[in-house]
Coordinates of C-alpha atoms in Angstrom, one line a residue:
Chain A
M149 CA 0.0 -0.1 0.1
N150 CA 1.6 3.4 -0.9
R151 CA 1.2 5.7 2.2
R152 CA 2.5 8.7 2.7
L153 CA 5.3 8.2 5.6
F154 CA 6.7 10.9 7.5
Y155 CA 9.8 10.9 5.0
N156 CA 8.1 11.5 2.0
N157 CA 6.0 14.5 4.3
P158 CA 7.1 17.9 3.0
A159 CA 6.5 19.3 6.3
F160 CA 8.8 17.5 8.1
R161 CA 11.5 17.4 5.2
L162 CA 12.0 21.0 5.6
A163 CA 11.5 21.3 9.8
A164 CA 13.1 18.4 10.9
P165 CA 16.9 19.0 9.5
P166 CA 16.9 22.4 11.8
L167 CA 14.9 21.0 14.8
F168 CA 17.9 18.0 14.7
G169 CA 20.5 20.2 13.8
V170 CA 20.2 22.5 16.9
A171 CA 19.6 19.4 19.0
I172 CA 23.2 18.1 17.4
Y173 CA 24.6 21.5 17.6
L174 CA 24.3 21.1 21.7
M175 CA 25.5 17.9 21.5
I176 CA 28.8 19.0 19.7
L177 CA 29.3 22.0 22.2
M178 CA 28.8 19.6 25.1
F179 CA 31.3 17.4 23.8
F180 CA 33.7 20.6 23.2
D181 CA 32.4 21.7 26.5
S182 CA 31.5 24.9 25.5
V183 CA 27.7 25.4 26.4
G184 CA 28.5 28.6 27.7
M185 CA 28.9 30.3 24.1
L186 CA 26.0 29.2 22.7
L187 CA 24.3 32.1 23.6
E188 CA 27.0 34.0 21.3
N189 CA 27.3 31.5 19.0
F190 CA 23.8 30.5 18.1
F191 CA 23.5 32.3 15.3
S192 CA 26.4 31.9 13.8
R193 CA 28.3 30.5 10.9
E194 CA 28.6 27.1 12.7
I195 CA 25.1 26.6 13.4
M196 CA 24.0 27.0 10.0
F197 CA 26.6 24.7 8.5
I198 CA 25.0 21.9 11.0
F199 CA 21.9 22.8 9.7
G200 CA 23.3 22.5 6.0
L201 CA 24.5 19.2 6.7
T202 CA 21.7 17.6 8.4
Y203 CA 19.6 18.6 5.2
V204 CA 21.7 16.6 3.1
V205 CA 22.4 14.0 5.5
F206 CA 18.4 13.5 5.8
E207 CA 17.9 14.4 2.0
A208 CA 20.4 11.6 1.0
N209 CA 19.0 8.8 3.4
R210 CA 16.1 9.4 2.1
G211 CA 16.8 8.5 -1.2
I212 CA 18.6 5.1 0.2
I213 CA 14.7 4.5 1.3
I214 CA 13.5 5.9 -1.3
L215 CA 15.8 3.4 -4.0
L216 CA 15.8 0.5 -1.6
N217 CA 12.4 0.4 -2.5
K218 CA 12.7 0.4 -5.8
F219 CA 14.7 -2.6 -6.1
F220 CA 15.3 -4.0 -3.1
S221 CA 11.6 -4.1 -1.5
L222 CA 11.0 -5.1 2.0
D223 CA 8.9 -8.7 1.0
K224 CA 12.2 -10.0 -0.8
S225 CA 13.7 -10.4 2.6
V226 CA 13.0 -8.6 6.3
R227 CA 16.4 -9.3 7.0
L228 CA 18.6 -8.8 4.4
R229 CA 16.8 -5.1 3.7
I230 CA 17.3 -4.1 7.1
L231 CA 21.2 -5.2 6.8
I232 CA 21.3 -3.4 3.9
Q233 CA 19.7 -0.1 4.3
Y234 CA 21.7 -0.1 7.8
L235 CA 24.8 -0.8 6.1
V236 CA 24.2 1.3 2.8
G237 CA 22.9 4.4 5.5
I238 CA 25.6 4.4 7.5
S239 CA 28.1 4.2 5.2
I240 CA 27.0 7.0 2.8
T241 CA 26.2 9.0 6.1
A242 CA 30.1 8.7 7.2
L243 CA 31.3 9.4 3.6
L244 CA 28.9 12.6 3.4
V245 CA 29.7 13.8 6.5
S246 CA 33.5 13.8 6.5
L247 CA 33.6 14.5 2.9
I248 CA 31.3 18.2 3.8
L249 CA 33.1 18.7 7.5
F250 CA 36.9 18.0 5.5
L251 CA 36.0 20.9 2.8
Y252 CA 34.1 23.2 5.2
F253 CA 37.1 23.3 7.8
R254 CA 39.9 23.4 5.1
Y255 CA 38.2 26.1 2.5
I256 CA 36.0 28.4 5.1
E257 CA 37.5 28.2 8.5
G258 CA 41.4 27.8 7.3
F259 CA 42.3 24.2 9.7
T260 CA 43.9 21.3 8.4
T261 CA 44.0 19.3 11.3
I262 CA 40.6 18.3 12.1
Q263 CA 40.6 14.7 13.6
T264 CA 38.7 15.0 17.0
E265 CA 36.0 16.8 15.1
L266 CA 36.1 14.6 12.1
I267 CA 35.1 11.9 15.0
T268 CA 32.8 13.5 16.6
F269 CA 30.5 14.9 14.0
N270 CA 30.5 10.9 12.6
L271 CA 29.7 9.7 15.7
I272 CA 26.8 11.9 16.2
Y273 CA 25.5 11.8 12.7
L274 CA 25.8 7.4 12.6
L275 CA 23.6 7.8 16.1
V276 CA 21.2 10.0 14.4
V277 CA 20.7 8.2 11.2
A278 CA 20.6 4.9 12.8
F279 CA 17.3 6.7 14.6
Y280 CA 15.8 8.0 11.2
H281 CA 16.0 4.4 9.8
L282 CA 15.0 2.8 13.1
Y283 CA 11.9 5.0 12.9
H284 CA 11.1 4.2 9.4
L285 CA 11.4 0.6 9.9
S286 CA 9.2 0.9 12.7
I287 CA 6.2 2.7 10.9
V288 CA 6.9 0.4 8.1
F289 CA 6.2 -2.5 9.7
L290 CA 3.1 -1.2 12.1
Y291 CA 1.4 -0.3 8.6
K292 CA 2.1 -3.8 7.5
R293 CA 0.8 -5.5 10.6
N294 CA -2.3 -3.5 10.4
D295 CA -2.7 -4.1 6.6
R296 CA -2.7 -8.1 8.0
L297 CA -5.3 -7.6 10.0
V298 CA -8.0 -5.4 7.9
E299 CA -6.9 -8.3 5.5
Q300 CA -7.9 -11.3 7.8
E301 CA -11.1 -9.4 8.8
L302 CA -11.2 -9.1 5.1
Q303 CA -11.4 -12.9 4.4
Q304 CA -14.6 -13.2 6.9
K305 CA -16.1 -10.4 5.6
Q306 CA -16.9 -11.5 2.2
H307 CA -17.7 -14.7 3.1
L308 CA -20.3 -13.1 5.1
Q309 CA -21.3 -10.6 2.6
L310 CA -23.1 -13.1 -0.3
E311 CA -25.0 -14.5 2.7
L312 CA -26.1 -11.4 4.0
N313 CA -27.6 -10.4 0.9
A314 CA -29.4 -12.9 0.2
F315 CA -30.9 -13.0 3.3
K316 CA -32.0 -9.5 3.3
N317 CA -34.1 -9.8 0.1
Q318 CA -35.9 -13.0 1.7
V319 CA -39.2 -12.5 2.5
N320 CA -39.9 -15.9 4.7
P321 CA -43.1 -16.9 2.2
E322 CA -43.6 -20.1 4.7
F323 CA -44.5 -18.2 7.2
L324 CA -46.5 -15.8 5.1
F325 CA -48.4 -18.7 3.6
Q326 CA -49.2 -20.2 6.9
S327 CA -50.4 -17.1 8.5
L328 CA -52.8 -16.4 5.4
E329 CA -54.2 -19.9 6.4
T330 CA -54.7 -18.7 9.7
V331 CA -56.5 -15.5 9.0
I332 CA -58.8 -17.4 6.7
S333 CA -60.0 -20.2 9.6
S334 CA -60.3 -17.2 12.0
L335 CA -62.4 -15.4 9.0
H336 CA -65.3 -17.8 9.6
E337 CA -65.2 -17.5 13.2
S338 CA -64.5 -13.8 13.5
K339 CA -64.1 -10.6 11.3
K340 CA -62.2 -8.6 14.0
R341 CA -60.5 -11.7 14.9
A342 CA -59.2 -12.1 11.4
D343 CA -58.4 -7.8 11.1
E344 CA -56.1 -8.2 14.1
L345 CA -54.1 -11.0 12.7
V346 CA -53.9 -9.2 9.3
D347 CA -52.4 -6.0 11.1
N348 CA -50.4 -8.0 12.9
L349 CA -48.4 -10.1 10.0
A350 CA -47.9 -6.6 8.3
K351 CA -46.8 -5.6 12.0
S352 CA -43.8 -8.6 11.7
Y353 CA -43.5 -8.1 7.8
R354 CA -43.1 -4.3 8.5
Y355 CA -40.3 -4.5 10.8
T356 CA -38.5 -7.5 8.4
L357 CA -38.8 -5.1 5.8
D358 CA -37.6 -1.7 7.8
N359 CA -35.2 -3.5 9.0
R360 CA -33.6 -4.8 5.8
H361 CA -30.7 -2.0 5.6
N362 CA -30.0 -2.2 9.4
D363 CA -27.0 -5.0 10.9
L364 CA -28.1 -4.8 14.3
V365 CA -31.1 -3.8 16.3
T366 CA -31.6 -3.4 19.9
L367 CA -32.8 -6.0 22.0
K368 CA -36.0 -3.9 23.5
T369 CA -37.1 -2.9 19.7
E370 CA -36.3 -7.5 19.2
I371 CA -38.3 -8.1 22.3
E372 CA -41.1 -6.0 21.1
S373 CA -41.3 -7.5 17.6
L374 CA -42.2 -10.6 19.1
D375 CA -45.6 -9.6 20.0
A376 CA -47.0 -9.7 16.8
V377 CA -45.5 -12.4 15.5
R378 CA -46.3 -14.5 19.1
K379 CA -50.2 -13.3 18.4
I380 CA -50.2 -15.1 15.1
Y381 CA -49.1 -18.4 16.7
E382 CA -51.5 -18.2 19.2
A383 CA -54.3 -18.1 16.5
R384 CA -52.0 -20.8 14.6
F385 CA -51.8 -23.0 17.7
P386 CA -54.2 -22.4 20.1
G387 CA -53.4 -23.6 23.6
A388 CA -50.6 -25.0 22.3
I389 CA -47.4 -22.7 22.5
F390 CA -46.5 -20.4 25.0
I391 CA -44.2 -17.4 24.0
E392 CA -42.6 -15.9 27.0
S393 CA -40.1 -13.4 27.9
D394 CA -38.5 -12.4 31.6
I395 CA -36.3 -9.5 30.5
A396 CA -37.5 -6.7 32.4
E397 CA -35.2 -4.1 32.1
F398 CA -33.1 -3.5 28.7
S399 CA -29.8 -1.9 28.1
N400 CA -29.0 0.2 25.0
E401 CA -25.6 -1.3 24.7
A402 CA -27.4 -4.8 23.7
N403 CA -27.8 -5.6 20.1
L404 CA -29.4 -8.4 17.9
V405 CA -29.5 -9.3 14.7
P406 CA -32.4 -8.5 13.2
C407 CA -34.9 -10.7 13.6
T408 CA -32.7 -13.3 15.8
L409 CA -36.3 -14.2 18.3
N410 CA -37.9 -14.5 14.9
I411 CA -35.9 -17.0 13.4
L412 CA -35.5 -19.3 16.3
L413 CA -39.1 -19.0 17.4
E414 CA -40.1 -20.3 13.4
K415 CA -37.2 -22.9 13.9
A416 CA -39.2 -24.4 17.1
V417 CA -42.1 -24.7 14.9
L418 CA -40.9 -26.2 12.7
T419 CA -39.1 -28.6 13.9
N420 CA -41.3 -29.9 16.9
I421 CA -44.7 -31.1 17.4
I422 CA -46.9 -28.3 18.9
S423 CA -50.4 -29.9 20.3
E424 CA -52.0 -29.2 23.5
S425 CA -51.1 -32.4 24.8
L426 CA -47.7 -31.4 23.7
P427 CA -47.1 -27.7 24.0
L428 CA -44.2 -25.2 23.1
H429 CA -42.9 -23.3 25.6
F430 CA -40.1 -20.5 23.8
K431 CA -38.7 -18.5 26.9
T432 CA -36.3 -15.9 26.3
Q433 CA -34.1 -14.3 29.6
L434 CA -31.0 -12.5 30.1
K435 CA -27.8 -13.9 31.5
G436 CA -25.1 -11.7 32.1
N437 CA -23.8 -10.4 28.5
K438 CA -25.9 -13.3 27.1
L439 CA -29.9 -13.3 25.9
I440 CA -30.6 -17.2 26.2
I441 CA -33.7 -18.2 24.4
C442 CA -35.1 -22.1 25.6
Y443 CA -37.6 -24.5 24.6
N444 CA -38.2 -27.9 24.6
E445 CA -37.8 -30.3 22.2
N446 CA -40.8 -32.9 20.6
K447 CA -39.2 -33.7 17.8
R448 CA -41.3 -34.5 14.6
L449 CA -40.5 -37.8 13.3
R450 CA -39.6 -35.8 9.9
R451 CA -37.5 -33.5 9.6
H452 CA -39.3 -30.4 8.3
D453 CA -36.0 -28.0 7.2
P454 CA -34.1 -29.9 5.3
K455 CA -31.8 -27.2 5.0
N456 CA -32.6 -23.8 7.1
T457 CA -30.7 -20.9 5.5
R458 CA -31.8 -17.8 7.9
M459 CA -30.7 -20.0 10.8
E460 CA -27.5 -20.5 8.9
F461 CA -27.3 -16.6 8.3
L462 CA -28.0 -16.1 11.7
E463 CA -24.6 -18.1 13.1
K464 CA -22.4 -16.5 10.5
A465 CA -23.5 -13.2 11.9
Y466 CA -23.1 -14.1 15.2
K467 CA -20.2 -15.1 14.4
F468 CA -18.8 -12.2 12.6
F469 CA -20.2 -9.7 15.2
S470 CA -19.1 -11.6 18.5
K471 CA -16.3 -13.7 20.0
D472 CA -18.2 -17.0 20.7
G473 CA -21.2 -16.7 18.7
I474 CA -24.3 -18.5 18.6
Q475 CA -23.8 -21.3 21.2
I476 CA -26.5 -24.5 22.1
S477 CA -26.6 -26.7 25.0
Q478 CA -29.3 -29.3 25.1
K479 CA -30.3 -30.3 28.3
Q480 CA -33.1 -33.6 28.2
D481 CA -35.6 -32.7 26.4
F482 CA -34.9 -28.8 26.8
I483 CA -32.6 -26.9 23.9
S484 CA -31.0 -23.3 25.0
Y485 CA -29.3 -20.9 22.5
Q486 CA -27.4 -18.4 24.3
I487 CA -27.1 -15.4 21.8
P488 CA -23.8 -12.6 22.4
L489 CA -25.8 -9.4 23.0
I490 CA -23.7 -7.0 21.2
K491 CA -22.1 -3.9 22.3
I492 CA -21.4 -0.7 19.9
E493 CA -18.9 1.9 20.1
E494 CA -20.1 5.4 18.5
E495 CA -17.5 6.3 16.0
Chain B
M173 CA -67.6 16.1 11.8
K174 CA -67.6 16.0 8.0
V175 CA -65.0 14.2 6.3
I176 CA -63.8 13.7 2.6
I177 CA -61.8 10.1 1.9
I178 CA -59.6 10.8 -1.0
E179 CA -58.4 7.0 -1.8
D180 CA -58.6 5.0 -5.0
E181 CA -59.3 1.5 -3.5
K182 CA -62.7 0.5 -2.9
P183 CA -62.3 -2.1 -0.3
A184 CA -60.2 0.5 2.1
V185 CA -62.8 3.2 1.4
E186 CA -65.4 0.6 2.4
K187 CA -63.5 -0.4 5.7
L188 CA -62.7 3.1 6.5
E189 CA -66.3 4.1 6.6
M190 CA -67.3 1.2 8.9
M191 CA -64.1 2.1 11.1
L192 CA -65.4 5.6 10.8
K193 CA -68.7 4.9 12.0
E194 CA -68.0 2.5 14.5
Y195 CA -66.1 5.6 16.0
D196 CA -69.0 8.0 15.7
P197 CA -72.6 7.0 14.3
D198 CA -72.8 11.3 13.7
I199 CA -69.6 11.8 11.2
E200 CA -71.0 12.2 7.7
V201 CA -68.6 11.1 4.6
L202 CA -69.3 14.2 2.3
A203 CA -67.4 12.7 -0.7
K204 CA -64.9 9.9 -2.1
F205 CA -62.6 10.6 -4.6
G206 CA -60.0 8.2 -6.3
S207 CA -58.1 10.8 -8.0
V208 CA -56.0 13.7 -8.0
I209 CA -58.6 15.8 -10.8
Q210 CA -61.7 15.0 -8.8
T211 CA -60.4 16.5 -5.8
V212 CA -58.9 19.4 -6.6
D213 CA -62.5 20.2 -8.8
W214 CA -64.2 19.7 -5.6
I215 CA -61.8 21.5 -2.8
K216 CA -62.0 24.5 -5.2
N217 CA -66.2 24.6 -5.0
S218 CA -66.3 23.5 -1.5
A219 CA -63.6 23.3 0.6
E220 CA -65.3 25.1 3.3
D221 CA -68.3 22.3 4.4
A222 CA -65.3 19.6 5.2
D223 CA -63.7 19.5 8.7
L224 CA -61.0 16.8 7.7
F225 CA -59.3 15.1 4.3
F226 CA -58.5 10.9 4.8
M227 CA -55.4 10.6 2.0
D228 CA -54.3 7.6 0.6
I229 CA -50.7 8.4 -1.0
L230 CA -50.9 6.8 -4.1
L231 CA -54.0 7.7 -6.3
T232 CA -55.3 6.6 -9.9
D233 CA -53.9 9.7 -11.8
G234 CA -50.8 10.5 -9.4
Q235 CA -50.1 11.0 -5.7
S236 CA -51.5 13.1 -3.2
F237 CA -49.0 15.6 -2.8
D238 CA -50.1 16.7 -6.6
I239 CA -53.6 18.3 -4.9
F240 CA -51.4 20.6 -2.3
E241 CA -49.6 22.0 -5.5
Q242 CA -53.0 23.3 -7.1
V243 CA -55.2 24.3 -4.1
E244 CA -54.8 24.8 -1.0
I245 CA -56.2 22.8 1.8
N246 CA -56.2 24.6 5.4
K247 CA -57.8 21.7 7.3
P248 CA -56.6 18.9 9.0
V249 CA -55.3 15.8 6.9
I250 CA -54.9 12.1 7.6
F251 CA -52.5 10.6 5.5
I252 CA -52.6 6.5 4.9
T253 CA -49.7 4.9 3.8
A254 CA -48.7 1.2 3.2
Y255 CA -45.0 2.8 3.5
N256 CA -42.9 3.4 6.3
E257 CA -43.9 6.0 8.7
Y258 CA -40.4 7.3 9.2
A259 CA -40.5 10.0 6.6
I260 CA -44.0 11.2 7.8
K261 CA -43.0 11.3 11.3
A262 CA -40.2 13.4 10.7
F263 CA -42.7 15.7 9.1
K264 CA -44.5 17.0 12.0
V265 CA -47.2 19.7 11.9
N266 CA -50.1 19.8 14.0
S267 CA -52.8 19.6 11.5
I268 CA -51.1 16.4 9.8
D269 CA -51.5 12.7 11.3
Y270 CA -51.5 9.4 9.1
L271 CA -51.9 5.9 9.4
L272 CA -50.2 2.6 8.0
K273 CA -52.2 0.2 6.3
P274 CA -53.8 -2.0 7.0
L275 CA -55.8 0.6 8.9
N276 CA -56.5 -1.0 12.4
Y277 CA -58.9 0.8 14.8
E278 CA -56.7 1.7 17.9
D279 CA -54.9 3.8 15.5
L280 CA -57.4 5.5 13.9
Y281 CA -59.0 6.2 17.1
K282 CA -56.3 8.0 18.5
S283 CA -55.4 10.0 15.3
L284 CA -59.0 11.0 15.7
E285 CA -58.7 11.8 19.2
K286 CA -55.6 14.0 18.2
I287 CA -57.8 15.7 15.5
K288 CA -60.8 16.5 18.0
V289 CA -59.0 18.0 21.2
L290 CA -57.0 20.2 17.7
R291 CA -60.5 21.0 16.9
E292 CA -61.7 22.0 20.0
N293 CA -58.4 24.2 20.8
L294 CA -58.4 26.1 17.6
P295 CA -61.7 26.3 16.5
A296 CA -60.7 28.5 13.3
N297 CA -57.4 26.7 12.6
K298 CA -55.6 29.0 10.1
E299 CA -52.3 26.6 10.9
R300 CA -51.3 26.5 7.2
I301 CA -49.5 23.5 5.6
R302 CA -46.1 23.9 4.3
Y303 CA -46.4 22.5 1.3
E304 CA -43.4 22.1 -0.1
E305 CA -41.7 20.6 3.3
L306 CA -44.8 18.0 2.7
S307 CA -44.3 17.3 -0.7
R308 CA -40.9 16.3 0.2
A309 CA -41.4 14.2 2.9
L310 CA -44.0 12.5 0.7
M311 CA -41.7 11.6 -1.9
N312 CA -38.5 10.6 0.2
M313 CA -41.1 8.1 1.6
N314 CA -41.0 5.0 -0.3
R315 CA -37.1 5.3 -0.2
S316 CA -35.5 4.0 2.9
Y317 CA -31.5 4.5 3.1
K318 CA -28.6 3.1 5.3
N319 CA -28.1 5.3 8.1
R320 CA -25.8 3.6 10.0
F321 CA -22.8 0.9 9.2
M322 CA -21.5 -1.9 11.3
V323 CA -17.5 -2.1 11.0
K324 CA -15.5 -4.2 13.3
V325 CA -12.4 -3.3 15.1
G326 CA -10.7 -6.2 16.5
E327 CA -13.1 -7.5 18.9
H328 CA -15.0 -4.5 18.9
I329 CA -18.2 -3.0 17.1
R330 CA -18.4 0.3 16.1
S331 CA -21.4 2.0 14.7
V332 CA -20.4 4.6 11.9
K333 CA -23.3 7.3 11.1
T334 CA -23.6 7.5 7.0
E335 CA -24.0 11.0 7.1
N336 CA -20.3 11.1 8.5
I337 CA -18.5 9.1 6.1
S338 CA -16.3 11.0 3.6
L339 CA -15.6 8.3 0.7
F340 CA -16.2 4.8 -0.2
Y341 CA -13.9 3.1 -2.1
A342 CA -12.8 -0.6 -3.4
D343 CA -9.6 -1.6 -4.0
G344 CA -9.3 -4.9 -5.5
R345 CA -12.5 -7.0 -4.2
T346 CA -12.5 -4.8 -0.9
V347 CA -14.5 -2.0 -0.2
Y348 CA -13.4 0.4 2.1
L349 CA -14.9 3.7 3.7
I350 CA -13.5 6.6 5.3
T351 CA -15.1 8.6 7.9
Q352 CA -14.6 12.3 8.3
K353 CA -12.2 11.6 11.2
Q354 CA -9.9 9.9 8.6
H355 CA -10.6 6.7 10.4
K356 CA -10.4 3.6 7.7
Y357 CA -12.7 0.6 7.8
I358 CA -13.3 -2.4 5.4
V359 CA -17.7 -2.6 4.6
D360 CA -19.1 -5.7 3.2
Y361 CA -20.8 -4.5 0.7
T362 CA -20.0 -4.3 -3.1
L363 CA -20.3 -0.4 -4.8
E364 CA -23.0 -1.6 -6.6
D365 CA -25.1 -2.4 -3.4
L366 CA -23.9 0.4 -1.9
V367 CA -25.1 2.8 -4.5
K368 CA -28.7 1.2 -4.3
T369 CA -28.6 1.6 0.0
L370 CA -27.2 5.0 -0.2
D371 CA -29.0 8.4 0.1
P372 CA -28.8 9.4 -3.5
D373 CA -28.8 13.2 -2.9
M374 CA -25.7 12.8 -0.8
F375 CA -23.7 10.4 -2.0
F376 CA -22.4 9.7 -5.8
R377 CA -20.5 7.0 -8.0
V378 CA -17.7 9.4 -9.8
N379 CA -16.3 6.2 -11.6
R380 CA -15.7 2.4 -10.9
T381 CA -13.8 2.6 -8.1
Y382 CA -15.0 5.6 -6.0
I383 CA -18.4 6.6 -4.0
V384 CA -17.5 10.1 -2.5
N385 CA -20.0 12.4 0.0
I386 CA -21.0 15.8 -1.4
N387 CA -19.8 17.4 2.3
A388 CA -16.3 16.1 1.3
I389 CA -15.5 17.5 -1.8
Q390 CA -13.3 20.7 -1.4
D391 CA -13.2 21.5 -4.8
V392 CA -13.8 20.2 -8.4
V393 CA -11.1 20.9 -11.0
V394 CA -11.1 20.6 -14.9
Y395 CA -8.8 17.9 -15.9
S396 CA -7.5 16.4 -19.1
N397 CA -9.4 15.0 -21.6
S398 CA -12.9 16.5 -20.6
R399 CA -12.7 15.1 -17.2
L400 CA -13.3 16.1 -13.9
L401 CA -11.1 15.6 -10.9
I402 CA -12.0 15.6 -7.7
E403 CA -10.3 17.3 -4.4
L404 CA -11.5 16.2 -0.8
N405 CA -11.3 17.8 2.1
F406 CA -8.6 15.4 3.4
D407 CA -5.6 14.3 2.6
F408 CA -5.8 11.5 0.3
E409 CA -3.3 9.2 -1.4
N410 CA -5.4 8.6 -4.9
E411 CA -6.2 11.5 -7.6
I412 CA -10.5 10.9 -7.7
I413 CA -11.2 11.5 -11.4
V414 CA -14.5 11.7 -12.9
S415 CA -14.8 9.9 -15.7
R416 CA -16.4 11.3 -18.8
D417 CA -19.7 10.0 -18.9
R418 CA -20.2 10.5 -15.9
V419 CA -19.4 14.0 -16.2
A420 CA -22.8 15.6 -16.8
Q421 CA -24.2 13.4 -13.8
L422 CA -22.4 14.9 -11.6
K423 CA -23.0 18.6 -12.1
T424 CA -26.6 17.9 -12.1
W425 CA -26.0 16.2 -8.8
F426 CA -23.8 19.1 -7.6
E427 CA -26.0 21.7 -8.5
G428 CA -29.1 20.0 -7.3
A429 CA -27.7 19.5 -3.6

């Protein structure tokens, strides 16, 4: 990925040499034990020279990085690249510092023996350059790590995408037809009841449709949405289905994938025998940061849903949004689903 | 109370009449219309006779907001809609209410009570309906957009408001979003899907790779080959160039917003 790293940033290129130059100048003065002269010397030729030298050294090392990126990219071999970057960086820096220092003292200051200066300047600049490259490499690796994390996320997401879109377009036809059947038979008994049922049917579909663009909804709206569906099922299985919720308090931090309760209830209805002698008890309750949904099983002899795509979608969605996903446990004739409640941070 | 029912489906009219009778046997249905033309004609002559209008959104020859463009109605209106309620909810005026289809008695009752209170308190109700806002609300009614994106950051789920997103872009098969705060996240939609779920007044697909938020555009510059270059209000690594076939569209989008 092509990011604008610090060494290509014009502000850094312009501002860094003077700033580092001042620090380097201080170090050199300390080395020669003449910090006291700082104020009188501050805007002297010496400091201008150091600014210039720092600028040249930084630009040279920037050039090295750019060239290495082109001819010896990090992807080839990390160790070799680090070694080469340091070796080239340090030798070029030493060469440049020595050369410029020599010229400066020879032609401007008029000195001839400059051994101490040479060693001091080289030591300081090599140290600075070592840090320059260390900083560069750390940032590059930090970005690389982030990219890898993003990449991993990506794999998972792409898998989900297809499922998610397929699900969102789906308006469960089975539930519609069964419910229409219920409406029609209730019409013979009472018009008013049929009217109510149609209203609840509309509410439950409106809920699904209204949330087709939402990835998550609050627990409260989920539980409330169950009300309309419950009335339809109660009309379809009079005295044979009991849908209860023990949840008194709703935290806004608890979120679910839309239609979670609906899908699980549908699964319970599809896979079980429901009759007055074998009623279905469907319960929801809170336990820590999980929503527990449990019901008693009286399995139909023949499975009614060879492939429950809505259920598969739900499992995938929770696996994506939480660490554990949906966990299922079975105790005798009771099956219970532990649904993680998802906390959303605001951006 | 005298009401007018503007609705083109007969069973719906009958059901409403039945429920009105149940609410108050003295309610008189003055007239029933199924089209914009009929309604406008009637209002021109005898609007003062009615106390309340029921209006379906979709009529045989148009939509009910066309009525407001042609004549002035300063009586309470109850809209009847099969669409979701959010658009109308946003448009809150005393003299306007809405009911969802299929109609149920409970909601109708609440609505009528509200209007009754209003009539008693403001005998000469002169509150003007703001037509433009109303028609905009109605026009947006059947369109709903995605207003939040859930993104994953490690183990955390973060919610990003759509209006805070500056840019969507595709890099290979991956689609990223960049927020105003310049955070970058992966989204699990393709650009094609995004175009369908985003508000077209706010977002525009400038080429195969980018969808930009109008609020993130700093400048649009003429680029070579009669194309345009979009400059964003933050530092972005790549150039965003409007493909030639979209230049005209972009201009109308930009002017319309």
